[in-house]
Amino acid sequence: MEVLGFFRMFRTMPYQYTQKRGFSEVSRNGVFPVLIVGAGPVGLVLSILLTKLGVKCAVLEKSKTFSKHPQAHFINNRSMEVFRKLDGLADEIQKSQPPVDLWRKFIYCTSLYGSVLGSVDHMQPEDFKQVVSPISVAHFSQYKLTALLLKQLENLSFRVHNWEGWEGLNHGHVREKQILMGHECVSIDATDDWINVTASFLKEGKCMKRNIQCSILVGADGAGSTVRKLAGITMKGEEDLQKLVSIHFLSKKLGQYLINERPGMLFFIFNTEAIGVLVAHDLKQGEFVLQTPFYPPQQSIHDFSPEVCEKLIFKLVGQELVDIDVIDIKPWVMHAEVAEKFVSCDNRILLAGDAAHRFPPAGGFGMNTGIQDAHNLAWKLASLVKGIAPSSILHTYDAERRPIAIFNTELSIQNFRAAMAVPATLGLNPTVANSVHQVITNGIGSILPSGLQRAILDGIFTIGRAQVSESLLNEKNPIGSFRLAKLRRIFEEGKSLQLQFPAEDLGFRYLKGALVPDSDSAQDALEAPTGRRRDYIPTGAPGSRLTHMNVRLLSNLSSEEICSTLDLVSGDKVEFLLIIAPVKESYRLAHAALKVAEEFKVSAKVCVMWPSNTDTGVEISSAEALMPWESYVDVVEVEVKRSSTVKSSWWDMCQMTDKGAILVRPDEHIAWRVKAGIDGDPILEMQRVFSAILGVKSSTAPLPRTHI
């Protein structure tokens, strides 16, 4: 190749860069690089990601055992993509989840054995074709996910220590790869050198305390986060949107009936005796959770005894269940809030998951947003621990994830309001019910005895539920006919509660942070949420998730190994991926990227994307063009039909030309791109790019060490 002489000269060009070092990659003098508080899915996923990236960590969990309450259950495309990198976790979920035909619908009815008011199928044909993502969404209860995550951690040599076995645990010393149950974070004290965490636990019935030192503390301890409160971080948004009681129960008889007659994920039930939403976690196992409105102080959680809950379930089912087993009953409050900041205390205390944001459950944004928090955070923590980047890189976690949390909060509120449109159409307006409750609790009704308040509330709700009586809600009644027609329009126009949001689940984009934005980035920002399903549109814009396309890995054209472009990004090290076409200018840029990455002490790899119409008689290899570098992979596009007539190449999907290039971060988001080649010196450009992403500057003088 005529450019090889230039490349050999290029390889030996001097470039000086003094790397800022972070802290030790292993715990030293009892100080952990990272301590995670909270062993829910977010904390466990973060611990797996960090361990795979070579970062030592430990986990504290205040509960003595892992909850068996199903809780979250919908895993969106992006979270499943993250799970694909966790040693077969996504495959395990897909094998273990119920068949999709048993959960693809939401059903609206007067009882499970009664009239169906309508149903909505939330799976579209394209959802199964794996065109926009290499994997589909999943329906899998949180406690089952937790069990699989713990299995992953066990394979990584983690050990779970229960509260009773604490006295024999390494003579009381906390070490990495431990999950300590029954340990509650009760105080945080930041010094110049570390964060001192005090954890309380029970030993022989006595409350004991122990100090643990860490360089970074991550609060993944749920909606009532102790870490957030101790750090003095407030929540902003709408609180107390609704109070509910969650009733976890089993009935294989009910599960089998629904499999045969009306399978679905959610059942919205409205009748004259009761109102509730039934979540079918697993119809084959007969596992359900009933969500029903709760109005304290007139109602108490003690009013919801197992016997009372059974009767409530029977009213909603439409008949008694001889095999019902009420497992758990718990109240909860729906909020829509985001923490004022995700990073505090000089970048040493961070929040993730529900500790950072609390959403209505509509759309399943809570756990999914939290998992993606962990994915964003892991590589940045690893970059800090390994000395690749200074602590300022953690600012980008807040800059990137907090706007996404705010966006998802608004989207979940809109979806929640869409859910409320159905009962409102039936004459059961939840806003009116909440207003009546407020008047009784805080208005003129507050002077009445509590028993009378409850009687009035029950009476008003009984009158309200009469709106869904069979005599009123039928086609022969003018009012009922009007309401049913309006209800059908809501379903047909997609204005009811939605399950999937491809444009938001896959198309969310960071506008600033550890990236180099395009000059026109602001113009390409995601539109404001509508609360309705929108299609995902692939893009190569900085901050976006890398577009999925199936490619064939090549040593030669006979290779049949096919993978997603997402699989080209390593999950086991902090490595950037540069995607180019096999053209002279792009090879020149690849040399510059690999050279500069080496000086920045960060791993980089080049992916050369050959078009699908590459001549099968020509040997495909970038070895000569990239010599002496060996960190590259040649791939060939697997042709994609976006519709029956339109075919898309990789560069078309990314809305770029094949003279362009894309630099991808370790979390599969695009850090930088050039749409049609670089005019200036590629070395200077890549210095600028890596400096901006990592928050460092090339210099011959050492950077001062910062205590973190």
Short mmCIF file of C-alpha atoms in Angstrom, two decimals, residues 432-611:
data_model
loop_
_atom_site.label_atom_id
_atom_site.label_comp_id
_atom_site.label_asym_id
_atom_site.label_seq_id
_atom_site.Cartn_x
_atom_site.Cartn_y
_atom_site.Cartn_z
CA VAL A 432 -61.60 12.97 42.11
CA ALA A 433 -61.00 10.10 44.54
CA ASN A 434 -57.74 11.65 45.72
CA SER A 435 -59.40 15.07 46.08
CA VAL A 436 -62.21 13.59 48.18
CA HIS A 437 -59.62 11.89 50.35
CA GLN A 438 -57.74 15.16 50.82
CA VAL A 439 -60.92 17.00 51.87
CA ILE A 440 -61.73 14.34 54.42
CA THR A 441 -58.18 14.15 55.72
CA ASN A 442 -57.05 17.77 55.65
CA GLY A 443 -60.22 19.79 54.97
CA ILE A 444 -63.53 20.10 56.67
CA GLY A 445 -63.74 16.35 57.22
CA SER A 446 -60.68 16.38 59.46
CA ILE A 447 -62.76 17.53 62.46
CA LEU A 448 -64.85 14.35 62.29
CA PRO A 449 -64.06 11.24 64.33
CA SER A 450 -61.77 8.80 62.49
CA GLY A 451 -64.46 6.12 62.32
CA LEU A 452 -66.90 8.52 60.70
CA GLN A 453 -64.20 9.69 58.26
CA ARG A 454 -63.68 6.11 57.16
CA ALA A 455 -67.40 5.46 56.81
CA ILE A 456 -67.81 8.57 54.64
CA LEU A 457 -64.82 7.58 52.49
CA ASP A 458 -66.10 4.03 52.04
CA GLY A 459 -69.56 5.35 51.16
CA ILE A 460 -68.26 7.76 48.55
CA PHE A 461 -66.08 5.07 46.97
CA THR A 462 -69.02 2.66 46.89
CA ILE A 463 -71.09 5.26 45.06
CA GLY A 464 -68.18 5.85 42.69
CA ARG A 465 -67.78 2.16 41.85
CA ALA A 466 -71.46 2.06 40.86
CA GLN A 467 -70.28 3.73 37.63
CA VAL A 468 -69.09 0.30 36.43
CA SER A 469 -72.24 -1.61 37.31
CA GLU A 470 -73.59 -3.88 34.59
CA SER A 471 -76.78 -1.84 34.41
CA LEU A 472 -74.81 1.28 33.50
CA LEU A 473 -71.79 -0.05 31.63
CA ASN A 474 -73.43 -1.69 28.63
CA GLU A 475 -74.12 -0.84 24.99
CA LYS A 476 -77.85 -0.34 25.57
CA ASN A 477 -77.33 2.39 28.14
CA PRO A 478 -76.52 5.71 26.38
CA ILE A 479 -73.97 6.70 29.03
CA GLY A 480 -72.41 3.24 29.08
CA SER A 481 -72.34 3.05 25.29
CA PHE A 482 -70.60 6.44 25.06
CA ARG A 483 -68.00 5.44 27.65
CA LEU A 484 -67.26 2.10 26.00
CA ALA A 485 -66.84 3.77 22.59
CA LYS A 486 -64.45 6.30 24.10
CA LEU A 487 -62.55 3.47 25.77
CA ARG A 488 -62.12 1.69 22.44
CA ARG A 489 -60.68 4.86 20.89
CA ILE A 490 -58.17 5.15 23.73
CA PHE A 491 -56.94 1.63 23.04
CA GLU A 492 -56.90 2.02 19.26
CA GLU A 493 -54.99 5.33 19.37
CA GLY A 494 -52.36 4.05 21.80
CA LYS A 495 -53.42 6.45 24.55
CA SER A 496 -53.61 3.87 27.32
CA LEU A 497 -50.72 2.60 29.46
CA GLN A 498 -47.81 1.53 27.24
CA LEU A 499 -45.20 -1.16 27.87
CA GLN A 500 -42.51 -0.49 25.27
CA PHE A 501 -40.80 2.77 24.33
CA PRO A 502 -38.16 1.87 21.69
CA ALA A 503 -37.27 5.50 20.91
CA GLU A 504 -36.51 6.15 24.58
CA ASP A 505 -35.22 2.70 25.63
CA LEU A 506 -32.64 2.53 22.84
CA GLY A 507 -32.52 6.10 21.56
CA PHE A 508 -31.68 8.00 24.74
CA ARG A 509 -28.68 10.21 24.19
CA TYR A 510 -26.16 12.05 26.33
CA LEU A 511 -25.71 15.64 25.15
CA LYS A 512 -22.72 16.44 27.33
CA GLY A 513 -20.30 14.46 29.46
CA ALA A 514 -17.52 12.05 28.50
CA LEU A 515 -17.96 12.77 24.82
CA VAL A 516 -17.23 15.28 22.08
CA PRO A 517 -20.56 16.65 20.80
CA ASP A 518 -21.23 17.54 17.20
CA SER A 519 -21.69 21.20 16.43
CA ASP A 520 -25.34 20.44 15.65
CA SER A 521 -25.93 18.14 18.65
CA ALA A 522 -28.62 20.31 20.19
CA GLN A 523 -30.69 20.07 17.02
CA ASP A 524 -30.64 16.28 17.19
CA ALA A 525 -31.77 15.99 20.82
CA LEU A 526 -34.55 13.53 21.57
CA GLU A 527 -37.99 15.03 21.34
CA ALA A 528 -39.95 15.68 24.51
CA PRO A 529 -41.76 12.56 25.74
CA THR A 530 -45.28 11.99 24.45
CA GLY A 531 -46.24 8.99 26.56
CA ARG A 532 -46.84 6.96 23.38
CA ARG A 533 -44.73 4.34 21.70
CA ARG A 534 -42.33 5.75 19.10
CA ASP A 535 -39.97 3.89 16.81
CA TYR A 536 -36.24 3.93 17.45
CA ILE A 537 -34.23 5.71 14.73
CA PRO A 538 -30.56 4.65 14.48
CA THR A 539 -27.94 7.38 14.57
CA GLY A 540 -24.20 7.83 14.88
CA ALA A 541 -24.48 11.02 16.92
CA PRO A 542 -22.16 11.39 19.93
CA GLY A 543 -23.84 10.35 23.17
CA SER A 544 -26.08 7.80 21.43
CA ARG A 545 -25.98 4.08 21.96
CA LEU A 546 -24.01 2.35 19.21
CA THR A 547 -26.35 1.24 16.44
CA HIS A 548 -26.89 -2.51 16.27
CA MET A 549 -26.11 -4.32 13.05
CA ASN A 550 -25.22 -7.95 12.54
CA VAL A 551 -21.73 -8.35 11.13
CA ARG A 552 -19.62 -11.31 10.05
CA LEU A 553 -16.27 -11.61 11.79
CA LEU A 554 -13.52 -12.26 9.29
CA SER A 555 -10.28 -13.99 9.06
CA ASN A 556 -11.49 -14.79 5.57
CA LEU A 557 -14.79 -14.61 3.74
CA SER A 558 -15.65 -18.23 4.56
CA SER A 559 -16.14 -17.26 8.20
CA GLU A 560 -19.73 -17.69 9.35
CA GLU A 561 -19.38 -16.24 12.85
CA ILE A 562 -22.00 -13.49 13.12
CA CYS A 563 -22.33 -11.05 15.99
CA SER A 564 -23.77 -7.65 16.77
CA THR A 565 -21.74 -4.47 16.47
CA LEU A 566 -22.43 -4.14 20.21
CA ASP A 567 -20.45 -7.34 20.78
CA LEU A 568 -17.35 -5.69 19.32
CA VAL A 569 -17.10 -3.54 22.47
CA SER A 570 -15.23 -5.34 25.24
CA GLY A 571 -16.98 -5.97 28.54
CA ASP A 572 -13.82 -7.05 30.36
CA LYS A 573 -11.61 -3.97 30.10
CA VAL A 574 -11.73 -0.23 29.61
CA GLU A 575 -11.35 -0.20 25.85
CA PHE A 576 -12.48 2.23 23.15
CA LEU A 577 -13.55 1.01 19.73
CA LEU A 578 -12.93 3.01 16.54
CA ILE A 579 -15.18 1.98 13.64
CA ILE A 580 -13.96 2.92 10.16
CA ALA A 581 -14.45 1.89 6.54
CA PRO A 582 -11.52 0.37 4.60
CA VAL A 583 -10.37 3.63 3.02
CA LYS A 584 -6.95 5.26 3.07
CA GLU A 585 -7.88 8.34 5.13
CA SER A 586 -9.63 6.24 7.74
CA TYR A 587 -6.67 3.90 8.14
CA ARG A 588 -4.56 7.00 8.73
CA LEU A 589 -7.01 8.07 11.43
CA ALA A 590 -6.89 4.58 12.96
CA HIS A 591 -3.11 4.80 13.33
CA ALA A 592 -3.52 8.13 15.09
CA ALA A 593 -6.20 6.78 17.44
CA LEU A 594 -4.16 3.73 18.44
CA LYS A 595 -1.02 5.80 18.97
CA VAL A 596 -2.75 8.44 21.09
CA ALA A 597 -4.68 5.80 23.10
CA GLU A 598 -1.38 4.10 23.91
CA GLU A 599 0.06 7.36 25.20
CA PHE A 600 -3.07 7.93 27.27
CA LYS A 601 -2.62 4.44 28.76
CA VAL A 602 -6.05 3.35 27.60
CA SER A 603 -6.83 0.33 25.44
CA ALA A 604 -8.23 0.87 21.95
CA LYS A 605 -9.27 -1.38 19.10
CA VAL A 606 -10.15 -0.67 15.47
CA CYS A 607 -13.11 -2.24 13.69
CA VAL A 608 -12.88 -2.07 9.90
CA MET A 609 -16.42 -2.27 8.51
CA TRP A 610 -16.43 -3.79 5.01
CA PRO A 611 -19.62 -3.38 2.94
#
